[in-house]
Tab-separated table of C-alpha atoms in Angstrom:
chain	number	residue	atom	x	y	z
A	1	UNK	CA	96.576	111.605	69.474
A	2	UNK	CA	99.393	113.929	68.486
A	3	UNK	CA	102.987	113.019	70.129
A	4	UNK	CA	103.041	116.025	71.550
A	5	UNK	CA	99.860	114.984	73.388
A	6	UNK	CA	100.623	111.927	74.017
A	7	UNK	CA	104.162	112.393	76.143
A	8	UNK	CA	102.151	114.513	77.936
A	9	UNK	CA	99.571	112.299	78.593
A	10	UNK	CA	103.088	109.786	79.352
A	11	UNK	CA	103.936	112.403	81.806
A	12	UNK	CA	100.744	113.301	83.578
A	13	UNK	CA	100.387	108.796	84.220
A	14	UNK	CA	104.132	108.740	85.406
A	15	UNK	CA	103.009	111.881	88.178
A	16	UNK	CA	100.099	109.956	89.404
A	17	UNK	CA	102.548	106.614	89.516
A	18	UNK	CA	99.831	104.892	87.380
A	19	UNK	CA	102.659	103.912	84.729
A	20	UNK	CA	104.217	100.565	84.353
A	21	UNK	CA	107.503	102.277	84.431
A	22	UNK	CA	106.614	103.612	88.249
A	23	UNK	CA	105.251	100.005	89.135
A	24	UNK	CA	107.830	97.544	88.667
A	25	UNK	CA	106.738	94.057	89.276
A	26	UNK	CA	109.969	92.547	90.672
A	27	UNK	CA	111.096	95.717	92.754
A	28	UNK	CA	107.293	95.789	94.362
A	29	UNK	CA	107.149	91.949	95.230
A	30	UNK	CA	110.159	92.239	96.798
A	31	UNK	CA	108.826	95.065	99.137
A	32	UNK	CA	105.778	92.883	99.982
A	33	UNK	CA	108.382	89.472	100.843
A	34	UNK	CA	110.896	91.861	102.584
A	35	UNK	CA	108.083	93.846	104.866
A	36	UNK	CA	106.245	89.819	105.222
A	37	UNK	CA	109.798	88.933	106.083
A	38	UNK	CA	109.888	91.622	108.902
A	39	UNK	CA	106.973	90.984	110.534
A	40	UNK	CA	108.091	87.418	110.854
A	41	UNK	CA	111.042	88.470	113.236
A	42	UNK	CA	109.009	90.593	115.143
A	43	UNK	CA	110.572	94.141	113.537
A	44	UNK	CA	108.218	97.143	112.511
A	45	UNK	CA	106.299	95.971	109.108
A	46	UNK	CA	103.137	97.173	107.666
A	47	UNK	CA	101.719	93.693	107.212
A	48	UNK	CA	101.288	91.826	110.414
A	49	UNK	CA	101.568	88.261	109.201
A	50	UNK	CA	99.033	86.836	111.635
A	51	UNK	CA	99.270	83.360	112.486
A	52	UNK	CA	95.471	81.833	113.654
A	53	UNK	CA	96.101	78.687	115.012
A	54	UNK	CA	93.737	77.121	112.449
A	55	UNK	CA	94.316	73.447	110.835
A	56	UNK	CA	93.778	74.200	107.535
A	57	UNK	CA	93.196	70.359	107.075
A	58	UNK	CA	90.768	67.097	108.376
A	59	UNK	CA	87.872	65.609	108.212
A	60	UNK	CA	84.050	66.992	106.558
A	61	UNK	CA	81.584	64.643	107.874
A	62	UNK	CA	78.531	64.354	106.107
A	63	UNK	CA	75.400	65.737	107.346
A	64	UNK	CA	76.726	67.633	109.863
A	65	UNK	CA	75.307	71.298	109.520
A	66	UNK	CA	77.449	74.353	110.265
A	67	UNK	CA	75.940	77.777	111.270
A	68	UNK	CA	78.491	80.420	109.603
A	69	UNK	CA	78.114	84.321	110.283
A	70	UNK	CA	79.986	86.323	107.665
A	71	UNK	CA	80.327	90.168	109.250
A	72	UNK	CA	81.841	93.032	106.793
A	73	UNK	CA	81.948	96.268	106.047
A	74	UNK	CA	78.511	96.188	104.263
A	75	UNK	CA	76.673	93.533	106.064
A	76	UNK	CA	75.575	90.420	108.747
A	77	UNK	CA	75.001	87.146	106.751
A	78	UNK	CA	74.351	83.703	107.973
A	79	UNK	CA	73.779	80.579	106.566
A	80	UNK	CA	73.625	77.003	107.122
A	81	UNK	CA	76.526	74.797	105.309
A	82	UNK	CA	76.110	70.805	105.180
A	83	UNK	CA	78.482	68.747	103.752
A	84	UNK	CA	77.594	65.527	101.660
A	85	UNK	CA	80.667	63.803	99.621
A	86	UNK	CA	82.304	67.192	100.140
A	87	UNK	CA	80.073	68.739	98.111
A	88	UNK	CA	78.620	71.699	100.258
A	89	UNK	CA	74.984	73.242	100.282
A	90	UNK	CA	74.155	76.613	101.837
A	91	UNK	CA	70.466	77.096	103.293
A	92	UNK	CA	68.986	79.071	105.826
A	93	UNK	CA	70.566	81.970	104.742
A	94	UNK	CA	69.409	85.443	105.904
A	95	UNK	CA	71.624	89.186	106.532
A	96	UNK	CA	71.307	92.269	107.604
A	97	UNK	CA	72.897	95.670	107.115
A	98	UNK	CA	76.149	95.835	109.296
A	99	UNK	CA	75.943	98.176	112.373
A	100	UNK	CA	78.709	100.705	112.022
A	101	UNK	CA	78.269	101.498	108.554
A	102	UNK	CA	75.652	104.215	108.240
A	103	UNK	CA	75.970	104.578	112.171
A	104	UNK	CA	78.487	104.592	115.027
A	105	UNK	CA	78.132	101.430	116.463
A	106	UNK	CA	80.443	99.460	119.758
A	107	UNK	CA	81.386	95.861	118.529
A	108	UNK	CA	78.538	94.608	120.926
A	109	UNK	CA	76.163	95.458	118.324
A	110	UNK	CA	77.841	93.681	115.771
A	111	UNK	CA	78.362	90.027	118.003
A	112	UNK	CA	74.307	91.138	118.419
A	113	UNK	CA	73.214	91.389	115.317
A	114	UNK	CA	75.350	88.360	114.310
A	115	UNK	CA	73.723	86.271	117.242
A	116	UNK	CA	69.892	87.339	116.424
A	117	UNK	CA	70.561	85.982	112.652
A	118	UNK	CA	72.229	82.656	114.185
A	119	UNK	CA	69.297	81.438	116.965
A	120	UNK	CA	67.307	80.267	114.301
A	121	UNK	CA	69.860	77.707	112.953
A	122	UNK	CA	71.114	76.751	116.490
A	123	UNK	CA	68.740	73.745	116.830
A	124	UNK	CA	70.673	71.695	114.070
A	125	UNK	CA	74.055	73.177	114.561
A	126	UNK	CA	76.896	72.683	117.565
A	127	UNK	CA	79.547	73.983	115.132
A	128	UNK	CA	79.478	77.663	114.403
A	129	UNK	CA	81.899	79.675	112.484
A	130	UNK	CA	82.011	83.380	112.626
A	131	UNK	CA	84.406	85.035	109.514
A	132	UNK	CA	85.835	88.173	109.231
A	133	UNK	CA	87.709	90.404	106.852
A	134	UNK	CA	89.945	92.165	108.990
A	135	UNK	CA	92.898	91.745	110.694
A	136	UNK	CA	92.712	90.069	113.931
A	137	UNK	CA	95.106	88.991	116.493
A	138	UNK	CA	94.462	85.846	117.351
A	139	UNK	CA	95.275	84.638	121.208
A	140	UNK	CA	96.133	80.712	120.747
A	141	UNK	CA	93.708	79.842	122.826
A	142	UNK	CA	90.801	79.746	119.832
A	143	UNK	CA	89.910	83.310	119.974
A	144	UNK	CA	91.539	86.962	119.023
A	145	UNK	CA	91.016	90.372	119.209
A	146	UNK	CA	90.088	92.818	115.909
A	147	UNK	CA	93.044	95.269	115.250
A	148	UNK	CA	91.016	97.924	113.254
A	149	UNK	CA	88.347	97.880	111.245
A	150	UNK	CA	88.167	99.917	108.063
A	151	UNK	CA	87.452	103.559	106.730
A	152	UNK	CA	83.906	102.800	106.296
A	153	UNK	CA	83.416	101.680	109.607
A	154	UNK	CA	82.786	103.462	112.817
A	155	UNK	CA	82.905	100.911	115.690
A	156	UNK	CA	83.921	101.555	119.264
A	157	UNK	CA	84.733	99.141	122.527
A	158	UNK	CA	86.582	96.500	120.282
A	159	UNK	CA	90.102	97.163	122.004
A	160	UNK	CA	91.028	93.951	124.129
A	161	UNK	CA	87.477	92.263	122.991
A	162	UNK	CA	88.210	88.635	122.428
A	163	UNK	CA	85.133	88.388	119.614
A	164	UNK	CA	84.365	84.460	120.649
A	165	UNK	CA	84.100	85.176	123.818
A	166	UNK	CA	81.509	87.598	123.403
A	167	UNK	CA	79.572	85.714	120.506
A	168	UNK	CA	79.711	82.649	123.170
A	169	UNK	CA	78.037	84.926	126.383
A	170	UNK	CA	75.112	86.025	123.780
A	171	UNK	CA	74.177	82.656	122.228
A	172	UNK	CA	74.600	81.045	126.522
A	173	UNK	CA	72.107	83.769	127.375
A	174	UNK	CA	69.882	82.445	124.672
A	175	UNK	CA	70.399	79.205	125.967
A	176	UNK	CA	73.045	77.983	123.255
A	177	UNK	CA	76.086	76.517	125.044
A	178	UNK	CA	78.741	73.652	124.358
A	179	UNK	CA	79.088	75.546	121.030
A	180	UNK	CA	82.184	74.343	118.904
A	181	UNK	CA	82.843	78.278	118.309
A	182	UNK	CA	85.805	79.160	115.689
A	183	UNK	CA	87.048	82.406	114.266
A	184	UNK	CA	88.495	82.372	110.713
A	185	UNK	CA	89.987	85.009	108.568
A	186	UNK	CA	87.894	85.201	105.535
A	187	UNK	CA	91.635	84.820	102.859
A	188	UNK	CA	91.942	81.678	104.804
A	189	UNK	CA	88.118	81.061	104.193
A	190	UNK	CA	88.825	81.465	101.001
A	191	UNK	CA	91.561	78.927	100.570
A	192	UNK	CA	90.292	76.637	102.573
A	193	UNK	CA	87.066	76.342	100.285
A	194	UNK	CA	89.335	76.060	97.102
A	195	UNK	CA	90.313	73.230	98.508
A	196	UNK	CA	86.734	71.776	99.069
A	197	UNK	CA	85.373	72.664	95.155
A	198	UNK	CA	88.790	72.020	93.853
A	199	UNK	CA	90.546	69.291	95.645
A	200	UNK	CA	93.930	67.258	94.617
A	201	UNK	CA	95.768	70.416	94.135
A	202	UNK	CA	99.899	70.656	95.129
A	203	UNK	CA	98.986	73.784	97.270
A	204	UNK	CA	96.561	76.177	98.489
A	205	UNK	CA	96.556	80.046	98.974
A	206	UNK	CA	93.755	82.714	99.084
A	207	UNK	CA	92.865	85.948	98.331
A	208	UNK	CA	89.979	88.708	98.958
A	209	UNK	CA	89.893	91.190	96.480
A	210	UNK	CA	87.279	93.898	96.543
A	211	UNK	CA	86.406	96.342	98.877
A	212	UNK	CA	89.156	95.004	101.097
A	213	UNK	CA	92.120	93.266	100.187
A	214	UNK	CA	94.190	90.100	102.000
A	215	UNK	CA	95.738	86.984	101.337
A	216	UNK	CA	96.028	83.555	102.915
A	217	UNK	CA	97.852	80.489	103.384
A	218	UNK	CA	99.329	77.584	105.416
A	219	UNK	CA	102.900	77.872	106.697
A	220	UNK	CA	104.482	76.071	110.072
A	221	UNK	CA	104.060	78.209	113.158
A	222	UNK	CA	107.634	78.099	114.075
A	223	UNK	CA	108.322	80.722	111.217
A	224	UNK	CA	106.953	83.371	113.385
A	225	UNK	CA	109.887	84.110	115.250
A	226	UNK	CA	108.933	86.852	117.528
A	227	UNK	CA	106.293	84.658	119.431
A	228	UNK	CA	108.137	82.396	121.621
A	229	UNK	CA	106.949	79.066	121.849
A	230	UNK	CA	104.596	79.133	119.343
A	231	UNK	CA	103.066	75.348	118.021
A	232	UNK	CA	105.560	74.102	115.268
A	233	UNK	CA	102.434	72.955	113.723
A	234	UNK	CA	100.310	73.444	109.988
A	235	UNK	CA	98.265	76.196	110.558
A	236	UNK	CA	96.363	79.182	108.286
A	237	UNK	CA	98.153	82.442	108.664
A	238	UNK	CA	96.599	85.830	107.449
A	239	UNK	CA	98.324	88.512	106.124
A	240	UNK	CA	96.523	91.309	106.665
A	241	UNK	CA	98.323	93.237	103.561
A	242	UNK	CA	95.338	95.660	103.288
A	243	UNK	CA	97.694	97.757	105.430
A	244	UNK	CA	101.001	97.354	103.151
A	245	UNK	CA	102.571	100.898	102.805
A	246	UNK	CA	105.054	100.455	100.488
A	247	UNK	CA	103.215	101.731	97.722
A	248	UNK	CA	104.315	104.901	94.981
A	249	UNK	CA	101.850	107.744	95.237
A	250	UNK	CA	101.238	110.157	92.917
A	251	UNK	CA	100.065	113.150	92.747
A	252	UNK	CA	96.114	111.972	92.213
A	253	UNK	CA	96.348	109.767	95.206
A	254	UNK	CA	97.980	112.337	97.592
A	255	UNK	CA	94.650	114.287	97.769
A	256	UNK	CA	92.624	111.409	98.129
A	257	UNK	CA	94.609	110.394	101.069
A	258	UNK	CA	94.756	113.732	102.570
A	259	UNK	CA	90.767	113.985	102.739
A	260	UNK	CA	89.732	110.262	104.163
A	261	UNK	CA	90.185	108.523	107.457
A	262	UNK	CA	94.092	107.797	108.980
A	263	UNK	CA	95.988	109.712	106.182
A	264	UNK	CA	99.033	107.353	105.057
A	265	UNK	CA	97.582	104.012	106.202
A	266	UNK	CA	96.235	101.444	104.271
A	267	UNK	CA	98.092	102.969	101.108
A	268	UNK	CA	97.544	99.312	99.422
A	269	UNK	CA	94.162	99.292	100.272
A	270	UNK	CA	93.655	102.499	98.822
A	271	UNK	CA	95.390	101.747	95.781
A	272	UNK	CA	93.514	98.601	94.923
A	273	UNK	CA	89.956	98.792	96.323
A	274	UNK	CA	87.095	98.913	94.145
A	275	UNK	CA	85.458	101.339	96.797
A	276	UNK	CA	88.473	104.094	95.655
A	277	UNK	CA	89.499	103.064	91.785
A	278	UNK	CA	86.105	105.068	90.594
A	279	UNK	CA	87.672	108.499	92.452
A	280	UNK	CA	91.060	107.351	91.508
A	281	UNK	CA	90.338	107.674	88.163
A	282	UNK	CA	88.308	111.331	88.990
A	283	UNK	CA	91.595	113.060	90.338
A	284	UNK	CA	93.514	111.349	87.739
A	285	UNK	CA	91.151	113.042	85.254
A	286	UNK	CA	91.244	116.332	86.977
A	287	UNK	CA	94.954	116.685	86.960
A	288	UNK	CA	94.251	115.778	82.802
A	289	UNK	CA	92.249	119.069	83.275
A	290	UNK	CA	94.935	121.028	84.809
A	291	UNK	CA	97.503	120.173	82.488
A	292	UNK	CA	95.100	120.952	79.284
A	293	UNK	CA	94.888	117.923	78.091
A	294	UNK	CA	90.951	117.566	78.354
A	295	UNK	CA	88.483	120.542	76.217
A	296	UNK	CA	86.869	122.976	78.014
A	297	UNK	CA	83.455	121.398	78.017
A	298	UNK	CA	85.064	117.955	79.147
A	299	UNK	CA	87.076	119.601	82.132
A	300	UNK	CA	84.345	121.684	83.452
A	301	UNK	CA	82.319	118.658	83.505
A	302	UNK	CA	84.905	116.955	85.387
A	303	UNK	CA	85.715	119.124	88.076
A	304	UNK	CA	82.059	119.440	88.776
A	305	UNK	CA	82.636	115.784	90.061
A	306	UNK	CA	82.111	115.295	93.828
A	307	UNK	CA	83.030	111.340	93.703
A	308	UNK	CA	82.920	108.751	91.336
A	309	UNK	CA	82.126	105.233	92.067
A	310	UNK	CA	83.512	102.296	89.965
A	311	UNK	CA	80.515	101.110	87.998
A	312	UNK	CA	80.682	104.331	86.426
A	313	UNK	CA	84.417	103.673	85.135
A	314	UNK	CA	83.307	100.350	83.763
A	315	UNK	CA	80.743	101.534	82.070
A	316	UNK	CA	82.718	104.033	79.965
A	317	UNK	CA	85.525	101.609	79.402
A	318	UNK	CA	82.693	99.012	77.869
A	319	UNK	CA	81.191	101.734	75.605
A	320	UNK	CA	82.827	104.655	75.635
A	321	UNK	CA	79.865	106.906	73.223
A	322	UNK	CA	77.190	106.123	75.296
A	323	UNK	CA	78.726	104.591	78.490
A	324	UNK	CA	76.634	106.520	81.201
A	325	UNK	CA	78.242	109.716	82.652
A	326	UNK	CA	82.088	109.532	81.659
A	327	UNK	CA	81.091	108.775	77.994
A	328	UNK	CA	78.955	112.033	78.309
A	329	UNK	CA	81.545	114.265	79.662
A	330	UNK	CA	83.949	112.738	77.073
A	331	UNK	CA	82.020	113.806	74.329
A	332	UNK	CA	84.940	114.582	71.623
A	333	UNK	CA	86.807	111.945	70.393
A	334	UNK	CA	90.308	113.310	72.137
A	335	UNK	CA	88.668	113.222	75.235
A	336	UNK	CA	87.669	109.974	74.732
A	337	UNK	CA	91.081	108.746	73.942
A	338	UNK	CA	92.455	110.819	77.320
A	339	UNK	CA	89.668	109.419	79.101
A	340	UNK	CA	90.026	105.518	78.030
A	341	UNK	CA	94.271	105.559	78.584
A	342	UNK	CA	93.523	107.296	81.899
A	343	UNK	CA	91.061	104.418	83.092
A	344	UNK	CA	92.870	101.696	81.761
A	345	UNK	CA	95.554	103.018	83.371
A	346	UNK	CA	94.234	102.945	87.162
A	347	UNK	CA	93.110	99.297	86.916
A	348	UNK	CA	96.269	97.967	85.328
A	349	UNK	CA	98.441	99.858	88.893
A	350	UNK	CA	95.654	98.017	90.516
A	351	UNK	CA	96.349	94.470	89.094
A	352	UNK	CA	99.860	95.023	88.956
A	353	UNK	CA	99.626	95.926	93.058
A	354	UNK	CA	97.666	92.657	93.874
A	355	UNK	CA	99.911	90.530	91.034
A	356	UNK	CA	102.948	91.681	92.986
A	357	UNK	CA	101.526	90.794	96.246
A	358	UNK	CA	100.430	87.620	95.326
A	359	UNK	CA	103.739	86.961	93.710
A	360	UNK	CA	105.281	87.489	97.019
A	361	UNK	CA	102.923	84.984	98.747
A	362	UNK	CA	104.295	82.439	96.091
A	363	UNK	CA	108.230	83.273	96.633
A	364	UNK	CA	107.423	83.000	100.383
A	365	UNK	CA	105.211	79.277	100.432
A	366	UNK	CA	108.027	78.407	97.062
A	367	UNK	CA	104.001	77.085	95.760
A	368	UNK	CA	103.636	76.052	92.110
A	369	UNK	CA	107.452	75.565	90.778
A	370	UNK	CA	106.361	72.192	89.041
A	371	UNK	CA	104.308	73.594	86.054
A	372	UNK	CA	102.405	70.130	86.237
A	373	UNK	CA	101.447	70.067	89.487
A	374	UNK	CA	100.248	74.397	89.782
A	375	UNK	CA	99.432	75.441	93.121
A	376	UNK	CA	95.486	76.714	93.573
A	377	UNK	CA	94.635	80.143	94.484
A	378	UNK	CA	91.198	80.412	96.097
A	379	UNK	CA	90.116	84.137	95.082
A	380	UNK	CA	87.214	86.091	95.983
A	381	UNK	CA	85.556	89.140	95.809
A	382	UNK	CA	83.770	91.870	93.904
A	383	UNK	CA	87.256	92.785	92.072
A	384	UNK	CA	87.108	89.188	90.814
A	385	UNK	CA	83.729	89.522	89.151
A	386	UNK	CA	85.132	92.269	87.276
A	387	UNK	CA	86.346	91.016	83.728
A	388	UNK	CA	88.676	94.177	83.401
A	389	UNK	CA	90.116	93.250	86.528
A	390	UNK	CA	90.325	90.000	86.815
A	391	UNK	CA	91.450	89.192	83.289
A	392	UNK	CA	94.517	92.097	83.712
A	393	UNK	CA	95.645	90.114	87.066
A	394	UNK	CA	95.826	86.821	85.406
A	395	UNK	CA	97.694	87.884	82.650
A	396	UNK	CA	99.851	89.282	84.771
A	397	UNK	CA	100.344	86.055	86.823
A	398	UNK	CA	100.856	84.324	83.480
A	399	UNK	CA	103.618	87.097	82.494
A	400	UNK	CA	105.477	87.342	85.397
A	401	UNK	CA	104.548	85.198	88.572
A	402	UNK	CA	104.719	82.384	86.052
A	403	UNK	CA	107.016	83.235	82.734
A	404	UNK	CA	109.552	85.868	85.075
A	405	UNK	CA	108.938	83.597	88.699
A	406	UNK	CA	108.918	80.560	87.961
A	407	UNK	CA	105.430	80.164	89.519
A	408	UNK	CA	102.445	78.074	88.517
A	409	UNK	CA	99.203	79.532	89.747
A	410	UNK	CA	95.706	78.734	89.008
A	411	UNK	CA	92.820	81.016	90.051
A	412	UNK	CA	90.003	78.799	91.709
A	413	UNK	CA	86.600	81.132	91.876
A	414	UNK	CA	83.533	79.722	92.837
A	415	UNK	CA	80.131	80.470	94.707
A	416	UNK	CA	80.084	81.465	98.431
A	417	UNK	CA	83.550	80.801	99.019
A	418	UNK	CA	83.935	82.329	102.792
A	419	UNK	CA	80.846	80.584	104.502
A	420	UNK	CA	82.009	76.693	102.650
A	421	UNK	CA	85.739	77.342	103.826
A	422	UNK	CA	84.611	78.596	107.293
A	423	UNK	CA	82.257	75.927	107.708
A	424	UNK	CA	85.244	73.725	106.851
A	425	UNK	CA	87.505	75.286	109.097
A	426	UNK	CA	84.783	74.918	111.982
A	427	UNK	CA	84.342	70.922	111.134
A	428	UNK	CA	88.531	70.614	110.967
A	429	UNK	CA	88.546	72.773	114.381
A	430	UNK	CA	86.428	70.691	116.748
């Protein structure tokens, strides 16, 4: 690629804010602690910092059998988690497509559907642990209320719906009562099964990357200032920074925004989200069009686009001749080249995005200043089981959190990570 080209290109990536020089590390973690910061003292923040009144600590008695629903944005699952030595094993485990999804849907359907898949594992179970993804205000009492659920969800009747109580009213009318019933974040599910698979570790924090994103820790409830009288005690908060605003736009995301649900929420969400990076890269690619910087052939193909879905990113980046349909419409090598800076550039905003957050989760627990003692993060999600993603974010975390930060962090991955830690949580919770 020419020079010429090439500051072009420089230009076109520093537009769409998908330049390292438009995504500082230090200057974004600092927005993520100062708005985490906010929310503490009760002032207007885009992530709520909620506190669940969870101990993210106790005993796991063997044997004992824990029925855990999982509920996202894609599906139902159940399954059956015994602990032996603290070693856990998942059985029983069935799902179903979430209500909402492909339908309108009130929450009722949802406790329903969650409740149907459950009966079946009541006989051996008194614990049961429901998890969720989003952001939920809990009530201190052992239950809370969902704030919103996501784009690609269309639920109704969930304003002012304490979720255990209605779980609790459809397993009593099918005769299930005296339930130990608790409600846990999945980031705090997260950590807390780090913690199980990984024990002995100086700290604990989580993270769900994928088609959501949130993070997770323990913290004393008297740093939530704006709730008077809260317990001084341990206990998992959730940050709920799907919602973080504080993000540069560019010109690629500004359509993108305009044409989905709530334009200008969830701008972290729909910066990092592997349901958005696929069409991310599209516009990205269509303002290359614009400016010239594609052929003829390649930019007709690429404004014939509609959507583009991640897979279809990943497969160009891994072979970019013969790499399904990118590699097709990139047919001459310049397009190529435009095509492979383009993509690499999304992903790296994308890992930068979550590095800062999780950066700012560090500064704010101080976790992981002795580099022999490293504090664990629990981490989860389809973004994880991405190489291209997850190996950008933990060189990041080696090249800043750590080298710039000061902070030691070790990603803990590992199978079925929400239903272990919310069977934990359920066992610690009785």
């Amino acid at each position: 690629m020419d020079t010429t080209t090439r500051a072009q290109l420089d230009d076109l990536l520093r537009s769409c804010c998908v330049s390292p020089d438009t995504m500082d590390l230090r200057t974004m973690t600092q927005l993520f602690l100062a708005q985490m910061r906010v929310s503490l003292y009760g002032g207007k923040s885009s992530i709520p910092m909620l506190p669940t009144f969870l101990k993210p600590f106790g005993p796991l008695p063997d044997g004992q059998p824990v029925a855990v629903a999982e509920i996202d944005d894609r599906d139902v699952r159940v399954s059956l988690v015994t602990f032996e030595d603290g070693t856990p094993t998942l059985s029983d485990r069935d799902s179903f497509p979430v209500p909402g999804r492909e339908y309108p849907a009130p929450l009722e359907d949802l406790i329903f559907a969650a409740a149907e898949l459950l009966e079946p594992l009541l006989d051996r179970a008194k614990d049961v642990a429901l998890c969720l993804p989003f952001p939920v205000s809990y009530d201190g009492k052992g239950d809370g209320v969902i704030r919103r659920f996501p784009g690609t969800m269309t639920v109704s009747d969930y304003e002012n719906k304490p979720v255990l109580n209605i779980l609790g009213g459809e397993l009593a009318d099918r005769g299930f009562e005296n339930l130990n019933l608790v409600l846990v974040s999945e980031p705090n599910a997260v950590q807390l099964a780090a913690a199980v698979v990984n024990p002995g570790q100086s700290r604990y924090q989580g993270i769900t990357w994928g088609s959501n994103i949130d993070g997770g820790f323990a913290a004393p409830g008297s740093i939530i200032l704006r709730w008077l009288g809260i317990p001084g005690d341990l206990m998992l908060m959730d940050c709920g920074f799907s919602s973080f605003e504080q993000v540069p736009f560019g010109m690629a995301d500004l359509p993108k925004d305009r044409d989905c649900y709530g334009p200008g929420l969830d701008l972290l969400l729909k910066t990092t989200s592997t349901d958005y990076l696929g069409d991310t890269f599209r516009l990205v690619m269509i303002k290359a069009a614009e400016r010239k910087l594609l052929s003829f052939g390649c930019s007709r193909d690429i404004l014939s686009l509609t959507t583009l879905d991640l897979d279809s990113v990943l497969a160009f980046l891994n072979d970019p001749v013969e790499g399904g349909t990118i590699a097709h419409f990139c047919r001459e090598p310049e397009d190529r080249e435009v095509g492979l800076i383009v993509a690499n550039a999304v992903l790296d905003r994308a890992a930068r995005l979550v590095c800062a957050m999780l950066s700012a989760m560090a500064q704010f627990g101080g976790v992981g200043k002795d580099a022999n003692a490293p504090a664990c993060l629990g981490a989860w999600g389809t973004a994880l089981e991405v190489p291209a993603l997850k190996d950008r974010l933990e060189a990041l975390l080696g090249a800043f959190t750590r080298d710039v930060l000061g902070h030691h962090i070790t990603l803990c991955t590992a199978p079925n990570m929400p239903a272990v830690g919310s069977a934990a949580a359920a066992l610690y919770n009785r």
